[in-house]
mmCIF file of C-alpha atoms in Angstrom:
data_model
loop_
_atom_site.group_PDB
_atom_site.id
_atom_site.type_symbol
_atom_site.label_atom_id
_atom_site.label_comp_id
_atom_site.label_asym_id
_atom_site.label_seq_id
_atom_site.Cartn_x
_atom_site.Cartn_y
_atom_site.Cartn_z
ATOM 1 C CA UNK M 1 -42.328 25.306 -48.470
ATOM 2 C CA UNK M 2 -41.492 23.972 -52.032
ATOM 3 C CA UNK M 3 -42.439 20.254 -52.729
ATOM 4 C CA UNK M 4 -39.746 20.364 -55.043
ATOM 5 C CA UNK M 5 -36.785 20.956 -52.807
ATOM 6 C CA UNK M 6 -34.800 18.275 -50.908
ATOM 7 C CA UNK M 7 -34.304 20.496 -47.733
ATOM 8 C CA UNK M 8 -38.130 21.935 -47.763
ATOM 9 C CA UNK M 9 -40.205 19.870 -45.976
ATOM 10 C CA UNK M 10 -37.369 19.044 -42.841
ATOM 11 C CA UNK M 11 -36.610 22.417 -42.654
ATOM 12 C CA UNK M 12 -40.522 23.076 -42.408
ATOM 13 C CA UNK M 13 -40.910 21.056 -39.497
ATOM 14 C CA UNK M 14 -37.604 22.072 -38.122
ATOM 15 C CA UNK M 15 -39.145 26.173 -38.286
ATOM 16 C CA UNK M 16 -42.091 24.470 -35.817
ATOM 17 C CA UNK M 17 -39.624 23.548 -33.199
ATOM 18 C CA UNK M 18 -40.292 26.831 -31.308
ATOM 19 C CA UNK M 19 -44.114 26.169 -31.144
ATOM 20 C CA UNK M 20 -43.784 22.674 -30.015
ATOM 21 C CA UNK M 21 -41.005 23.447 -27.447
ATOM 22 C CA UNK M 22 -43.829 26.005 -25.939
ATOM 23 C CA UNK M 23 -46.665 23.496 -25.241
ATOM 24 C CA UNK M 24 -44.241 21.044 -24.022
ATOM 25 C CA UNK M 25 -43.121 24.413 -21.442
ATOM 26 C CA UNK M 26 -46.738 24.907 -20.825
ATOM 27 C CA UNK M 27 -47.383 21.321 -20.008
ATOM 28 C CA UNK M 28 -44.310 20.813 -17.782
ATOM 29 C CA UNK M 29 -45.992 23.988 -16.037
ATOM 30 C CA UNK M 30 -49.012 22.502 -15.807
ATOM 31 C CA UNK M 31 -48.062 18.969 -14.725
ATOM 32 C CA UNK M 32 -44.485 20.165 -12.143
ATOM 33 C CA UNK M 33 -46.339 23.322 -10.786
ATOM 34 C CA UNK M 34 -41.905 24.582 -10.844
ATOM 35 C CA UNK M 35 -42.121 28.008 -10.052
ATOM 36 C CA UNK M 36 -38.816 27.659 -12.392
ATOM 37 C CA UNK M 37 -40.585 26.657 -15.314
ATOM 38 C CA UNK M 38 -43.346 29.306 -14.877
ATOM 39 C CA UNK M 39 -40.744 31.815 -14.848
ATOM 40 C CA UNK M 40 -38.896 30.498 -17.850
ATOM 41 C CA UNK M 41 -42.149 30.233 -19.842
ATOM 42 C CA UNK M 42 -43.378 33.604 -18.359
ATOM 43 C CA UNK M 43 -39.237 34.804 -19.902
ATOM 44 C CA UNK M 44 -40.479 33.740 -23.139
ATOM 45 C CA UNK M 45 -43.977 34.948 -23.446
ATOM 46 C CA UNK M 46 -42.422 38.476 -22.482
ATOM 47 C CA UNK M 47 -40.059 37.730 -25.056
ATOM 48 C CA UNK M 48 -42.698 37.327 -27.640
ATOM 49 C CA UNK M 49 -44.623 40.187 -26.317
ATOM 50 C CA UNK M 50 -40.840 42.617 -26.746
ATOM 51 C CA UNK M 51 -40.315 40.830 -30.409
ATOM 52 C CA UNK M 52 -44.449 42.278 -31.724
ATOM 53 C CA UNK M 53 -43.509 45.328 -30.073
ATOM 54 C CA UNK M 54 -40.484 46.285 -32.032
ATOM 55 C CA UNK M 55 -42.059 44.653 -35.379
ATOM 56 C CA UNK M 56 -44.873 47.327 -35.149
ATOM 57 C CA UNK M 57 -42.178 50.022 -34.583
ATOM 58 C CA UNK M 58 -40.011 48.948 -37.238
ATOM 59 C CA UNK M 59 -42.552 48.017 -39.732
ATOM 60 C CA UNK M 60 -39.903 46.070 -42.000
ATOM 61 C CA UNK M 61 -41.911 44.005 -45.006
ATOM 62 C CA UNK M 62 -40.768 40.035 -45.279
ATOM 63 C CA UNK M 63 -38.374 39.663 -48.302
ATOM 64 C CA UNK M 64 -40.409 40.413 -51.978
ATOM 65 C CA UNK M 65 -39.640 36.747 -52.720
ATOM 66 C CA UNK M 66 -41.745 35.720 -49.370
ATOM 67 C CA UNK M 67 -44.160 32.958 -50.061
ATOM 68 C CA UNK M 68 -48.043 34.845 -49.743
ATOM 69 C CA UNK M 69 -48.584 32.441 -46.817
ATOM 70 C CA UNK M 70 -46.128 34.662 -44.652
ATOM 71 C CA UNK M 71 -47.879 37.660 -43.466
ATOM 72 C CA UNK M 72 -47.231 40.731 -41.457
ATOM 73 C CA UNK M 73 -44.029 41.868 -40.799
ATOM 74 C CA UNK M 74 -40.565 40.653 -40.528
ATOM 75 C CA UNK M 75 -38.005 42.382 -38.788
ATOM 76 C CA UNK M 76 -36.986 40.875 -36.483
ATOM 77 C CA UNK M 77 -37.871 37.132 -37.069
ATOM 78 C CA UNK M 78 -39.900 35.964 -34.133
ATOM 79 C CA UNK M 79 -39.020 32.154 -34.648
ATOM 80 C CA UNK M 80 -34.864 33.445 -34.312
ATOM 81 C CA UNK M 81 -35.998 35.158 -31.458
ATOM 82 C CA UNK M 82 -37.942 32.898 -29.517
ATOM 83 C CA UNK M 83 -35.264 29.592 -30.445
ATOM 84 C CA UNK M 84 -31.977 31.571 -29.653
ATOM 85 C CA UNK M 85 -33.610 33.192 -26.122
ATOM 86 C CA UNK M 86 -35.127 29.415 -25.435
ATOM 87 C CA UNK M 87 -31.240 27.926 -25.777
ATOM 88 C CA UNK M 88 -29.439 30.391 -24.137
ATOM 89 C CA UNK M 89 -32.160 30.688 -21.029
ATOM 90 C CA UNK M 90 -31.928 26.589 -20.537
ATOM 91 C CA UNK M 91 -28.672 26.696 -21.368
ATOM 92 C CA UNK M 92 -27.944 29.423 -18.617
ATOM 93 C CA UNK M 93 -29.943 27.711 -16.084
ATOM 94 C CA UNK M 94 -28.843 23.897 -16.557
ATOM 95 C CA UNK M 95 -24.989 25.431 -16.463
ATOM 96 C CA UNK M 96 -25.338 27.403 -13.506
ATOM 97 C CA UNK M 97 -28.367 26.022 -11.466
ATOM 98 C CA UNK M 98 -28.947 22.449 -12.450
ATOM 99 C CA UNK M 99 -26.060 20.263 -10.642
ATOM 100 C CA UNK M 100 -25.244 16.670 -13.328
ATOM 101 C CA UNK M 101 -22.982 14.441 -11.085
ATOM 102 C CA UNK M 102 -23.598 11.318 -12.858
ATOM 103 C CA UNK M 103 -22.418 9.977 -16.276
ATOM 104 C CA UNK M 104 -26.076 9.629 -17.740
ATOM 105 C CA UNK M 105 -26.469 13.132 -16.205
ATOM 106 C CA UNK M 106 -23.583 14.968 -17.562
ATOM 107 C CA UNK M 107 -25.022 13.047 -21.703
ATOM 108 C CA UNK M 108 -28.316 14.687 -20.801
ATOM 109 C CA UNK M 109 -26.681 18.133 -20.276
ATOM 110 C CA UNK M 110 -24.430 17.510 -22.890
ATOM 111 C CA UNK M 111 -27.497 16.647 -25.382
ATOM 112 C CA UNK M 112 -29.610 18.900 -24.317
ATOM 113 C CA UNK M 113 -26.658 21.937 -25.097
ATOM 114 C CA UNK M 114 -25.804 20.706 -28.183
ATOM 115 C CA UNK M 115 -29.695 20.180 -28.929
ATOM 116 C CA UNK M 116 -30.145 23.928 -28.316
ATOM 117 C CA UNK M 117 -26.570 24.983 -30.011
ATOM 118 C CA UNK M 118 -28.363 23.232 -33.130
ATOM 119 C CA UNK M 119 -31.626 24.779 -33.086
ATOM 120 C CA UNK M 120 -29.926 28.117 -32.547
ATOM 121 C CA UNK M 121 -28.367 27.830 -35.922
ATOM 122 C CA UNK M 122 -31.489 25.546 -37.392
ATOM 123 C CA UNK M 123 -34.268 27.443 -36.982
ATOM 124 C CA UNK M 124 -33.162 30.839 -38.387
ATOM 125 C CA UNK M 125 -31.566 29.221 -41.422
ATOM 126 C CA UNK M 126 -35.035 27.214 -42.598
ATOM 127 C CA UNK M 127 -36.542 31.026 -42.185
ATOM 128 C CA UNK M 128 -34.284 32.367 -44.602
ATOM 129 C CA UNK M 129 -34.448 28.708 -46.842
ATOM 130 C CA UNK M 130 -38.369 28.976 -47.158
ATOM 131 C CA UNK M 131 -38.555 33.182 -47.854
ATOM 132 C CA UNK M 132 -40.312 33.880 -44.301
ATOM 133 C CA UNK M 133 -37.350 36.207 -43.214
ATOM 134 C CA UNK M 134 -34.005 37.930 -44.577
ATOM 135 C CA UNK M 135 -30.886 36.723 -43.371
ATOM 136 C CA UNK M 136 -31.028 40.349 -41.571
ATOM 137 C CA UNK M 137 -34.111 39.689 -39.587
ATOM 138 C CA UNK M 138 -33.241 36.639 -38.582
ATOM 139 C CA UNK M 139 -29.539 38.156 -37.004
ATOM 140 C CA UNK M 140 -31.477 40.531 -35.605
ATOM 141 C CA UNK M 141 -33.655 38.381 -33.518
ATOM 142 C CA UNK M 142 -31.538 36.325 -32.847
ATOM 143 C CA UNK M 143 -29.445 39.128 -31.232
ATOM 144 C CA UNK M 144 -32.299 40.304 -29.157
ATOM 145 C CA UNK M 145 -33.193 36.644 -28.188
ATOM 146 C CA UNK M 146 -29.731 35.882 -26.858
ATOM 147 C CA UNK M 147 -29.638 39.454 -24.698
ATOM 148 C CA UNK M 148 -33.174 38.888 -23.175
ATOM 149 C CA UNK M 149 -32.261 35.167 -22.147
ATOM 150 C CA UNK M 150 -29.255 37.134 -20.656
ATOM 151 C CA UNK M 151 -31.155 39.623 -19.074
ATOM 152 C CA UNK M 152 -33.769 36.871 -17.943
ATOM 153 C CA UNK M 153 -31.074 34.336 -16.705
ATOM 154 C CA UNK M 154 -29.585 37.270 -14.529
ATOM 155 C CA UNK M 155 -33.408 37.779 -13.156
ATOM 156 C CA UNK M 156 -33.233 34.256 -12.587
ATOM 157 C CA UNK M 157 -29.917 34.009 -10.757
ATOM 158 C CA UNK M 158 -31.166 37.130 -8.814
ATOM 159 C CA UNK M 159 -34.308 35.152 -7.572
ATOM 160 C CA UNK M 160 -32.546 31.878 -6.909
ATOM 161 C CA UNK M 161 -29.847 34.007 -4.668
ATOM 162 C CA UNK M 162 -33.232 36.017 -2.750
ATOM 163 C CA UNK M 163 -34.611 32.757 -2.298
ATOM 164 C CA UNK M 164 -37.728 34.377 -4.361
ATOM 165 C CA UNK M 165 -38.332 30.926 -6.169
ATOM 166 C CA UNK M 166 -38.457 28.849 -2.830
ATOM 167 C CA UNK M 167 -40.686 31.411 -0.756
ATOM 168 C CA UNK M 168 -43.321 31.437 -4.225
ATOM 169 C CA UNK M 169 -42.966 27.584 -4.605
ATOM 170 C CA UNK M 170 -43.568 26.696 -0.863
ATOM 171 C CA UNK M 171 -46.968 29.005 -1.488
ATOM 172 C CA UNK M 172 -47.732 26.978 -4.407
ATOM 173 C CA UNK M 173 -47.185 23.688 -2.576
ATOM 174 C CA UNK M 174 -49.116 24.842 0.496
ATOM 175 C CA UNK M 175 -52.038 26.098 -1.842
ATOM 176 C CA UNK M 176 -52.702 22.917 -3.615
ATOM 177 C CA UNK M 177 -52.266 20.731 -0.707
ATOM 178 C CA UNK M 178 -54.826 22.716 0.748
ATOM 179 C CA UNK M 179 -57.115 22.211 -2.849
ATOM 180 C CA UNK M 180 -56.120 18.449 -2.571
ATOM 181 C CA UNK M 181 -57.355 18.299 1.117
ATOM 182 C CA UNK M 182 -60.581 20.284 0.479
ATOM 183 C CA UNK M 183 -61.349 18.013 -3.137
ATOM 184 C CA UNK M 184 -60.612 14.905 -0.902
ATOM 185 C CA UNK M 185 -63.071 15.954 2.218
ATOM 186 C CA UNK M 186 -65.826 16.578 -0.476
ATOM 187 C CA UNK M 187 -65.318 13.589 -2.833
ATOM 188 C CA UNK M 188 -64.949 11.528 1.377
ATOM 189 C CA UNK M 189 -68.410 13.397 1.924
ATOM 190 C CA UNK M 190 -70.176 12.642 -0.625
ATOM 191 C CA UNK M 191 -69.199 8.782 -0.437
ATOM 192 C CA UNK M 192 -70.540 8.882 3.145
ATOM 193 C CA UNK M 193 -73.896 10.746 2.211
ATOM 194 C CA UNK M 194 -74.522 7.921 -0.807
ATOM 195 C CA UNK M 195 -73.697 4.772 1.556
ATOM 196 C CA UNK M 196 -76.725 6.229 4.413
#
């Protein structure tokens, strides 16, 4: 970004928001074990996966006036992409899974929709601001962004009616209690085998 512009340095930061909302993703995975928030997580690492696949078929170059730091190419902008399928997936599940009968509830939804309505518009605009991406590239990934969350929110309604996500997250629960019995018979074993 340019040190020399009012708006560089926030929008900067703002362009990192899809990286950091990833390893929080990763680390809700890690700490929840959600079957949910494996598959929304898995949604956006196939997302990624679709957006480097049609980059390498399109081949578009970044704008001329690109900063060198920006590299490869840049139709369609992954950070659009990845920020507009990230809203529209939580925004699709919290609407139609995720029930908010209280009043602290319903400010939580209501923040965290407005949060996502911002970044939708956020992130692709500091793209264009610092040179990384065309105002074209980032339309166009944020076009394909909002019809894979679609596409993935319909998956997800389609495993939620199945009963898909409760059948793979009563495995997952019944495979680490059995980890969490085994580590505790050990670590009980070896106590008993120090005190004789």
């Amino acid at each position: 970004y340019d040190p020399a512009t009012l708006l560089g340095k926030p929008l900067a930061l703002i362009s990192l928001v899809p990286i950091l909302t990833f390893v929080a993703l990763v680390a809700l995975v890690i700490s929840t074990r959600s079957v949910r928030c494996c598959f929304v997580t898995a949604s956006l690492c196939g997302c990624e996966v679709v957006n480097q696949i049609i980059k390498r078929l399109l081949q578009h170059h970044r704008p001329a006036t690109a900063h060198p730091f920006y590299t490869g190419y840049g139709m369609p902008s992954n950070h659009s992409q990845f920020t507009a399928f990230l809203a529209v997936i939580i925004i699709w599940v919290l609407q139609r899974h995720v029930a908010f009968a209280t009043a602290p509830g319903k400010l939580v939804k209501a923040v965290l929709f407005a949060g996502g309505s911002a970044m939708v518009v956020l992130v692709p605009f500091s793209r264009v601001y610092l040179t990384a991406h065309s105002v074209e590239q980032v339309a166009v990934g944020t076009g394909i962004g909002v019809v894979l969350a679609v596409l993935a929110g319909l998956c997800y309604d389609w495993c939620e009616k199945w009963g898909v996500f409760a059948h793979v997250q009563d495995f997952v629960d019944r495979l680490e209690a059995g980890f969490k019995h085994e580590l505790g018979l050990r670590y009980h074993y070896q106590i008993v085998l120090k005190a004789d």
